[in-house]
Structures are given as structure tokens and as C-alpha cells.
PDB file of C-alpha atoms in Angstrom:
ATOM      1  CA  ASN A   1      -0.257  -0.224   0.045  1.00  0.00           C
ATOM      2  CA  ALA A   2       2.233   2.886  -1.311  1.00  0.00           C
ATOM      3  CA  GLY A   3       0.083   6.013  -0.407  1.00  0.00           C
ATOM      4  CA  VAL A   4       0.483   8.996  -2.150  1.00  0.00           C
ATOM      5  CA  THR A   5       3.321   8.590  -5.088  1.00  0.00           C
ATOM      6  CA  GLN A   6       4.266  12.089  -6.608  1.00  0.00           C
ATOM      7  CA  THR A   7       6.237  12.268  -9.810  1.00  0.00           C
ATOM      8  CA  PRO A   8       9.084  13.178 -10.638  1.00  0.00           C
ATOM      9  CA  LYS A   9      10.160  14.412  -7.699  1.00  0.00           C
ATOM     10  CA  PHE A  10      12.450  16.870  -8.638  1.00  0.00           C
ATOM     11  CA  ARG A  11      13.038  18.765 -12.019  1.00  0.00           C
ATOM     12  CA  VAL A  12      14.585  22.043 -12.915  1.00  0.00           C
ATOM     13  CA  LEU A  13      12.659  24.336 -16.640  1.00  0.00           C
ATOM     14  CA  LYS A  14      13.425  27.134 -18.434  1.00  0.00           C
ATOM     15  CA  THR A  15      10.917  29.773 -18.938  1.00  0.00           C
ATOM     16  CA  GLY A  16       8.418  28.793 -21.400  1.00  0.00           C
ATOM     17  CA  GLN A  17       8.597  25.048 -20.748  1.00  0.00           C
ATOM     18  CA  SER A  18       6.149  23.005 -20.243  1.00  0.00           C
ATOM     19  CA  MET A  19       5.587  19.676 -18.132  1.00  0.00           C
ATOM     20  CA  THR A  20       3.041  17.151 -15.349  1.00  0.00           C
ATOM     21  CA  LEU A  21       3.516  16.172 -12.694  1.00  0.00           C
ATOM     22  CA  LEU A  22       1.809  12.964 -11.729  1.00  0.00           C
ATOM     23  CA  CYS A  23      -0.220  11.719  -8.718  1.00  0.00           C
ATOM     24  CA  ALA A  24      -1.843   8.365  -8.011  1.00  0.00           C
ATOM     25  CA  GLN A  25      -3.415   6.741  -5.150  1.00  0.00           C
ATOM     26  CA  ASP A  26      -3.889   3.875  -4.363  1.00  0.00           C
ATOM     27  CA  MET A  27      -6.842   4.149  -1.833  1.00  0.00           C
ATOM     28  CA  ASN A  28      -9.772   4.169  -3.437  1.00  0.00           C
ATOM     29  CA  HIS A  29      -9.999   8.065  -2.677  1.00  0.00           C
ATOM     30  CA  GLU A  30     -12.544  10.139  -4.581  1.00  0.00           C
ATOM     31  CA  TYR A  31     -11.001  13.225  -3.626  1.00  0.00           C
ATOM     32  CA  MET A  32      -7.743  14.687  -4.834  1.00  0.00           C
ATOM     33  CA  TYR A  33      -6.024  17.055  -5.292  1.00  0.00           C
ATOM     34  CA  TRP A  34      -3.235  19.723  -6.062  1.00  0.00           C
ATOM     35  CA  TYR A  35      -1.830  22.518  -3.545  1.00  0.00           C
ATOM     36  CA  ARG A  36       1.890  24.498  -4.266  1.00  0.00           C
ATOM     37  CA  GLN A  37       3.442  25.726  -0.554  1.00  0.00           C
ATOM     38  CA  ASP A  38       5.383  28.924  -0.397  1.00  0.00           C
ATOM     39  CA  PRO A  39       7.586  30.159   1.180  1.00  0.00           C
ATOM     40  CA  GLY A  40       5.002  32.259   5.008  1.00  0.00           C
ATOM     41  CA  MET A  41       2.129  31.308   2.170  1.00  0.00           C
ATOM     42  CA  GLY A  42       1.305  27.340   3.540  1.00  0.00           C
ATOM     43  CA  LEU A  43      -0.481  24.843   1.302  1.00  0.00           C
ATOM     44  CA  ARG A  44      -2.728  26.797  -1.359  1.00  0.00           C
ATOM     45  CA  LEU A  45      -5.786  25.116  -3.600  1.00  0.00           C
ATOM     46  CA  ILE A  46      -4.443  24.786  -7.103  1.00  0.00           C
ATOM     47  CA  HIS A  47      -7.509  22.089  -8.453  1.00  0.00           C
ATOM     48  CA  TYR A  48      -8.891  19.856  -6.923  1.00  0.00           C
ATOM     49  CA  SER A  49     -11.514  16.417  -8.175  1.00  0.00           C
ATOM     50  CA  VAL A  50     -14.579  14.989  -6.451  1.00  0.00           C
ATOM     51  CA  GLY A  51     -14.605  11.963  -9.205  1.00  0.00           C
ATOM     52  CA  GLU A  52     -13.038  10.327 -12.280  1.00  0.00           C
ATOM     53  CA  GLY A  53     -13.593  12.615 -15.303  1.00  0.00           C
ATOM     54  CA  THR A  54     -14.811  16.241 -12.642  1.00  0.00           C
ATOM     55  CA  THR A  55     -11.796  18.920 -12.392  1.00  0.00           C
ATOM     56  CA  ALA A  56     -13.067  22.252 -10.369  1.00  0.00           C
ATOM     57  CA  LYS A  57     -10.462  25.210  -9.856  1.00  0.00           C
ATOM     58  CA  GLY A  58      -8.846  25.853  -6.368  1.00  0.00           C
ATOM     59  CA  GLU A  59      -7.847  29.507  -5.403  1.00  0.00           C
ATOM     60  CA  VAL A  60      -4.505  29.987  -7.262  1.00  0.00           C
ATOM     61  CA  PRO A  61      -5.296  27.993 -10.385  1.00  0.00           C
ATOM     62  CA  ASP A  62      -3.853  30.305 -12.873  1.00  0.00           C
ATOM     63  CA  GLY A  63      -1.488  28.445 -15.762  1.00  0.00           C
ATOM     64  CA  TYR A  64      -2.016  25.415 -14.220  1.00  0.00           C
ATOM     65  CA  ASN A  65      -4.534  22.261 -15.559  1.00  0.00           C
ATOM     66  CA  VAL A  66      -5.815  19.122 -14.619  1.00  0.00           C
ATOM     67  CA  SER A  67      -6.829  15.806 -15.981  1.00  0.00           C
ATOM     68  CA  ARG A  68      -9.133  13.071 -13.483  1.00  0.00           C
ATOM     69  CA  LEU A  69      -9.399  10.732 -16.763  1.00  0.00           C
ATOM     70  CA  LYS A  70      -8.930   7.334 -14.092  1.00  0.00           C
ATOM     71  CA  LYS A  71     -10.210   7.857 -10.428  1.00  0.00           C
ATOM     72  CA  GLN A  72      -6.820   6.686  -9.778  1.00  0.00           C
ATOM     73  CA  ASN A  73      -4.323   9.389 -10.694  1.00  0.00           C
ATOM     74  CA  PHE A  74      -4.851  13.093 -10.864  1.00  0.00           C
ATOM     75  CA  LEU A  75      -2.279  14.878 -13.121  1.00  0.00           C
ATOM     76  CA  LEU A  76      -1.542  18.713 -12.946  1.00  0.00           C
ATOM     77  CA  GLY A  77       0.229  20.688 -16.162  1.00  0.00           C
ATOM     78  CA  LEU A  78       2.038  23.531 -16.529  1.00  0.00           C
ATOM     79  CA  GLU A  79       2.129  25.176 -20.272  1.00  0.00           C
ATOM     80  CA  SER A  80       3.920  27.411 -20.193  1.00  0.00           C
ATOM     81  CA  ALA A  81       6.056  27.116 -17.261  1.00  0.00           C
ATOM     82  CA  ALA A  82       7.339  31.391 -15.221  1.00  0.00           C
ATOM     83  CA  PRO A  83       9.787  31.931 -12.414  1.00  0.00           C
ATOM     84  CA  SER A  84       6.323  32.427  -9.799  1.00  0.00           C
ATOM     85  CA  GLN A  85       5.202  28.666 -10.738  1.00  0.00           C
ATOM     86  CA  THR A  86       8.894  27.746  -9.458  1.00  0.00           C
ATOM     87  CA  SER A  87       7.279  25.896  -5.780  1.00  0.00           C
ATOM     88  CA  VAL A  88       6.750  22.516  -4.664  1.00  0.00           C
ATOM     89  CA  TYR A  89       3.781  20.936  -5.043  1.00  0.00           C
ATOM     90  CA  PHE A  90       1.977  18.800  -3.147  1.00  0.00           C
ATOM     91  CA  CYS A  91      -0.136  16.415  -4.370  1.00  0.00           C
ATOM     92  CA  ALA A  92      -3.116  15.265  -1.579  1.00  0.00           C
ATOM     93  CA  SER A  93      -6.820  12.227  -2.158  1.00  0.00           C
ATOM     94  CA  SER A  94      -8.945  11.770   0.377  1.00  0.00           C
ATOM     95  CA  TYR A  95     -12.446   9.519   1.254  1.00  0.00           C
ATOM     96  CA  MET A  96     -15.047  11.484  -0.371  1.00  0.00           C
ATOM     97  CA  GLY A  97     -16.105  13.968   2.686  1.00  0.00           C
ATOM     98  CA  GLN A  98     -17.584  14.008   5.988  1.00  0.00           C
ATOM     99  CA  GLY A  99     -14.453  16.335   6.800  1.00  0.00           C
ATOM    100  CA  GLY A 100     -11.736  13.760   6.175  1.00  0.00           C
ATOM    101  CA  GLU A 101      -7.818  13.710   6.410  1.00  0.00           C
ATOM    102  CA  LEU A 102      -6.577  14.672   3.571  1.00  0.00           C
ATOM    103  CA  PHE A 103      -3.281  12.390   2.907  1.00  0.00           C
ATOM    104  CA  PHE A 104      -0.466  13.988   1.000  1.00  0.00           C
ATOM    105  CA  GLY A 105       2.062  13.073  -1.501  1.00  0.00           C
ATOM    106  CA  GLU A 106       5.936  13.715  -1.156  1.00  0.00           C
ATOM    107  CA  GLY A 107       6.121  16.977  -3.199  1.00  0.00           C
ATOM    108  CA  SER A 108       7.558  17.392  -6.197  1.00  0.00           C
ATOM    109  CA  ARG A 109      10.287  20.368  -5.891  1.00  0.00           C
ATOM    110  CA  LEU A 110       9.633  22.778  -9.592  1.00  0.00           C
ATOM    111  CA  THR A 111      12.083  25.737 -10.473  1.00  0.00           C
ATOM    112  CA  VAL A 112      11.522  27.298 -12.925  1.00  0.00           C
ATOM    113  CA  LEU A 113      14.535  29.462 -14.255  1.00  0.00           C
TER     114      LEU A 113
ATOM    115  CA  GLY B   1     -13.775  32.042  -0.127  1.00  0.00           C
ATOM    116  CA  GLU B   2     -12.404  31.070   3.827  1.00  0.00           C
ATOM    117  CA  ASN B   3      -8.887  33.183   4.700  1.00  0.00           C
ATOM    118  CA  VAL B   4      -7.412  31.507   6.919  1.00  0.00           C
ATOM    119  CA  GLU B   5      -4.221  33.730   9.433  1.00  0.00           C
ATOM    120  CA  GLN B   6      -1.819  32.105  11.421  1.00  0.00           C
ATOM    121  CA  HIS B   7      -0.286  32.975  14.780  1.00  0.00           C
ATOM    122  CA  PRO B   8       3.025  33.157  15.376  1.00  0.00           C
ATOM    123  CA  SER B   9       4.568  32.725  12.229  1.00  0.00           C
ATOM    124  CA  THR B  10       8.323  31.203  14.225  1.00  0.00           C
ATOM    125  CA  LEU B  11       8.193  29.783  18.116  1.00  0.00           C
ATOM    126  CA  SER B  12      10.844  29.209  20.044  1.00  0.00           C
ATOM    127  CA  VAL B  13       9.332  26.723  23.136  1.00  0.00           C
ATOM    128  CA  GLN B  14      12.984  25.414  25.609  1.00  0.00           C
ATOM    129  CA  GLU B  15      11.728  21.953  26.116  1.00  0.00           C
ATOM    130  CA  GLY B  16       8.849  20.937  28.094  1.00  0.00           C
ATOM    131  CA  ASP B  17       7.632  24.045  28.046  1.00  0.00           C
ATOM    132  CA  SER B  18       4.320  24.301  25.734  1.00  0.00           C
ATOM    133  CA  ALA B  19       3.815  26.026  22.155  1.00  0.00           C
ATOM    134  CA  VAL B  20       0.289  27.594  21.661  1.00  0.00           C
ATOM    135  CA  ILE B  21      -0.360  28.444  17.783  1.00  0.00           C
ATOM    136  CA  LYS B  22      -3.613  30.709  16.766  1.00  0.00           C
ATOM    137  CA  CYS B  23      -5.437  31.017  14.067  1.00  0.00           C
ATOM    138  CA  THR B  24      -8.517  32.959  12.485  1.00  0.00           C
ATOM    139  CA  TYR B  25     -11.166  32.279   9.876  1.00  0.00           C
ATOM    140  CA  SER B  26     -13.444  33.802   8.252  1.00  0.00           C
ATOM    141  CA  ASP B  27     -16.490  31.859   6.615  1.00  0.00           C
ATOM    142  CA  SER B  28     -19.018  31.414   8.965  1.00  0.00           C
ATOM    143  CA  ALA B  29     -20.156  28.401   7.563  1.00  0.00           C
ATOM    144  CA  SER B  30     -16.737  26.585   7.852  1.00  0.00           C
ATOM    145  CA  ASN B  31     -16.869  23.459  10.044  1.00  0.00           C
ATOM    146  CA  TYR B  32     -14.133  21.274  10.092  1.00  0.00           C
ATOM    147  CA  PHE B  33     -10.539  22.194  12.044  1.00  0.00           C
ATOM    148  CA  PRO B  34      -7.842  20.037  11.760  1.00  0.00           C
ATOM    149  CA  TRP B  35      -3.612  21.096  12.049  1.00  0.00           C
ATOM    150  CA  TYR B  36      -1.193  19.351   9.774  1.00  0.00           C
ATOM    151  CA  LYS B  37       2.497  18.755  11.210  1.00  0.00           C
ATOM    152  CA  GLN B  38       5.087  19.522   9.115  1.00  0.00           C
ATOM    153  CA  GLU B  39       8.454  17.428   9.851  1.00  0.00           C
ATOM    154  CA  LEU B  40      11.597  19.862   7.863  1.00  0.00           C
ATOM    155  CA  GLY B  41      11.928  17.923   3.981  1.00  0.00           C
ATOM    156  CA  LYS B  42       8.158  15.910   4.586  1.00  0.00           C
ATOM    157  CA  ARG B  43       4.965  15.626   3.806  1.00  0.00           C
ATOM    158  CA  PRO B  44       2.517  17.079   5.736  1.00  0.00           C
ATOM    159  CA  GLN B  45       0.212  14.554   7.984  1.00  0.00           C
ATOM    160  CA  LEU B  46      -2.520  15.417  10.295  1.00  0.00           C
ATOM    161  CA  ILE B  47      -2.433  15.592  14.223  1.00  0.00           C
ATOM    162  CA  ILE B  48      -5.290  16.233  15.830  1.00  0.00           C
ATOM    163  CA  ASP B  49      -9.254  17.492  14.000  1.00  0.00           C
ATOM    164  CA  ILE B  50     -12.254  18.989  15.636  1.00  0.00           C
ATOM    165  CA  ARG B  51     -15.544  19.982  14.821  1.00  0.00           C
ATOM    166  CA  SER B  52     -17.748  22.777  15.095  1.00  0.00           C
ATOM    167  CA  ASN B  53     -20.175  20.656  17.827  1.00  0.00           C
ATOM    168  CA  VAL B  54     -17.470  20.435  20.161  1.00  0.00           C
ATOM    169  CA  GLY B  55     -15.526  23.157  21.285  1.00  0.00           C
ATOM    170  CA  GLU B  56     -12.105  21.011  22.620  1.00  0.00           C
ATOM    171  CA  LYS B  57     -11.131  17.878  22.206  1.00  0.00           C
ATOM    172  CA  LYS B  58      -7.307  16.697  22.904  1.00  0.00           C
ATOM    173  CA  ASP B  59      -5.065  13.580  22.380  1.00  0.00           C
ATOM    174  CA  GLN B  60      -2.293  13.115  25.141  1.00  0.00           C
ATOM    175  CA  ARG B  61      -0.225  16.517  24.807  1.00  0.00           C
ATOM    176  CA  ILE B  62      -1.477  17.511  21.839  1.00  0.00           C
ATOM    177  CA  ALA B  63      -4.822  19.843  22.661  1.00  0.00           C
ATOM    178  CA  VAL B  64      -6.853  22.205  20.276  1.00  0.00           C
ATOM    179  CA  THR B  65      -9.557  23.794  21.195  1.00  0.00           C
ATOM    180  CA  LEU B  66     -12.651  26.089  19.095  1.00  0.00           C
ATOM    181  CA  ASN B  67     -14.403  29.366  19.664  1.00  0.00           C
ATOM    182  CA  LYS B  68     -17.350  29.495  16.467  1.00  0.00           C
ATOM    183  CA  THR B  69     -18.344  32.906  17.737  1.00  0.00           C
ATOM    184  CA  ALA B  70     -14.774  34.273  17.898  1.00  0.00           C
ATOM    185  CA  LYS B  71     -13.642  32.106  15.101  1.00  0.00           C
ATOM    186  CA  HIS B  72     -10.859  31.112  16.508  1.00  0.00           C
ATOM    187  CA  PHE B  73      -9.730  27.811  16.877  1.00  0.00           C
ATOM    188  CA  SER B  74      -5.668  27.365  18.722  1.00  0.00           C
ATOM    189  CA  LEU B  75      -3.704  23.955  19.416  1.00  0.00           C
ATOM    190  CA  HIS B  76      -1.940  23.365  22.592  1.00  0.00           C
ATOM    191  CA  ILE B  77       1.645  21.041  22.980  1.00  0.00           C
ATOM    192  CA  THR B  78       2.264  20.418  26.697  1.00  0.00           C
ATOM    193  CA  GLU B  79       5.292  19.233  28.169  1.00  0.00           C
ATOM    194  CA  THR B  80       6.972  20.039  23.771  1.00  0.00           C
ATOM    195  CA  GLN B  81       9.870  17.632  23.886  1.00  0.00           C
ATOM    196  CA  PRO B  82      12.864  17.965  20.597  1.00  0.00           C
ATOM    197  CA  GLU B  83      10.444  15.088  17.735  1.00  0.00           C
ATOM    198  CA  ASP B  84       7.962  18.117  18.082  1.00  0.00           C
ATOM    199  CA  SER B  85      10.114  20.923  16.136  1.00  0.00           C
ATOM    200  CA  ALA B  86       8.080  21.134  12.789  1.00  0.00           C
ATOM    201  CA  VAL B  87       5.779  23.581  11.219  1.00  0.00           C
ATOM    202  CA  TYR B  88       2.148  23.576  12.140  1.00  0.00           C
ATOM    203  CA  PHE B  89      -0.513  24.493   9.531  1.00  0.00           C
ATOM    204  CA  CYS B  90      -3.340  25.033  10.931  1.00  0.00           C
ATOM    205  CA  ALA B  91      -7.209  24.252   7.987  1.00  0.00           C
ATOM    206  CA  ALA B  92     -10.247  24.923   7.644  1.00  0.00           C
ATOM    207  CA  SER B  93     -13.360  23.669   5.996  1.00  0.00           C
ATOM    208  CA  ASN B  94     -17.082  23.545   5.788  1.00  0.00           C
ATOM    209  CA  VAL B  95     -17.601  19.767   5.077  1.00  0.00           C
ATOM    210  CA  GLY B  96     -20.650  19.756   3.221  1.00  0.00           C
ATOM    211  CA  ALA B  97     -19.668  22.023   0.051  1.00  0.00           C
ATOM    212  CA  ALA B  98     -19.009  20.036  -2.725  1.00  0.00           C
ATOM    213  CA  GLY B  99     -15.042  19.442  -1.921  1.00  0.00           C
ATOM    214  CA  ASN B 100     -13.734  18.569   0.970  1.00  0.00           C
ATOM    215  CA  LYS B 101     -11.784  21.738   0.671  1.00  0.00           C
ATOM    216  CA  LEU B 102      -9.411  22.428   2.844  1.00  0.00           C
ATOM    217  CA  THR B 103      -8.250  26.696   3.333  1.00  0.00           C
ATOM    218  CA  PHE B 104      -4.673  26.878   4.768  1.00  0.00           C
ATOM    219  CA  GLY B 105      -2.913  29.549   6.958  1.00  0.00           C
ATOM    220  CA  GLY B 106       0.285  30.391   6.395  1.00  0.00           C
ATOM    221  CA  GLY B 107       2.335  27.891   8.736  1.00  0.00           C
ATOM    222  CA  THR B 108       3.306  28.376  12.261  1.00  0.00           C
ATOM    223  CA  ARG B 109       7.618  26.646  12.866  1.00  0.00           C
ATOM    224  CA  VAL B 110       8.360  25.805  15.903  1.00  0.00           C
ATOM    225  CA  LEU B 111      11.747  25.180  17.338  1.00  0.00           C
ATOM    226  CA  VAL B 112      11.738  23.320  21.425  1.00  0.00           C
ATOM    227  CA  LYS B 113      15.503  23.879  22.343  1.00  0.00           C
ATOM    228  CA  PRO B 114      16.206  20.914  24.380  1.00  0.00           C
TER     229      PRO B 114
END
């Protein structure tokens, strides 16, 4: 039982390049989330999904796209990376509703030069 | 949307002393308030949570209190130990809304000095 896994763990991009972060969970959770973590700003929600085939915007969605084609996977894409997107990205999943615990992945550190 | 403020941003305590972290929230519809602990280089993990129908909850050396009227909640750590050194995040959500979206505070870096 691996929980929530993210790939890659580290990535360096040049401005304008694109990339995709992959999140996979094996707990059969309905809800999945992408957060970014920046110093002093806590964890900010980028996009989330309440089930396979659904996505919705969070607090800071601009510059990112997501897809949830399979229940266990949630992809975060950057179409044209900017230095402001340098951050640590965390994926999380939770059982549907009722204030359930969020299970986080190990994080992906992205640097945009 | 919800806004969560967390204070202090850093907290240094002597081993054995108590630590208190305070958070305020803006949305009166929020009814679920978890606390996450993140050790250096690790993922955030839930340590305790409280729902709006409860005023206080305790789990060994940690406790959380909630004041719905004032819209603030606090984390209390007693008899601090070096392994309590970490960043702590408070959060709030309305579990009745779709997505169970958590809004996090900015975090408090706690350092327990031996």
C-alpha cells in the first residue's frame, strides 16, 4: 500500500517549457487535490477533483491545467512555465466528504529559471 | 472564500514548556478544523482535528480549542519535546460543500530547544 505517490520529485524547467506532474493513489479515494507550498504562505489549493472525469478550480488555478481520466490518477500540467511557478507541489487525496483526513504525497520541487 | 490567519509564524520554546498556536478564520460556514504537522523535508500529516459541534479535543500532549463565536481555534502542545520541532498548519473547511476543500493558514515553525 503505497498511499499517494508523486512523480517527478524534482524538476528544473526553463521559462516557457511545459511539464506534467503525476499523482497516483491506491486508497480508492474519490477526492484528489493539488496544492502548492511557498514560504510563509502555507498550502494553497490549485485545482481539485471530486471524482473520475471531474475537475474544479481552487484558490490559485491560473497557469495550470489538470485532468482526472482515471480515479487513481490526477495530473497537473504547466503549459508555459513561469518563474512564479517555482514552488513545492503537493498532491493529496481524501475519502469522499465529511471532513476526512487528507493524505499527502511526498511533494515535487519545481524550479523555473 | 475562506481566509485563515495563523500566528505566530515562528515559535521557539524550551523543552518541557508549552506551545500555543492561534488561527482565525473568516467564513462562518466552516465547520471542520484540522491541524497538520510537517517535519523538515516531509509531507504534511494530520495530528488532530475538531468539528464545530465540539469546543475542545485532546490527544495525549496535544489539544485543540475552538471558539465559533470569535471564529478562532488554537493548538496547544504541552511538555514539548525535540521531536515536536516542525511546521504546523491549521486549516478550515465546510464539509457540507462539494470537494471538502481545506484552506490552510500560513504555518508556524516551532523549534524546541533541548
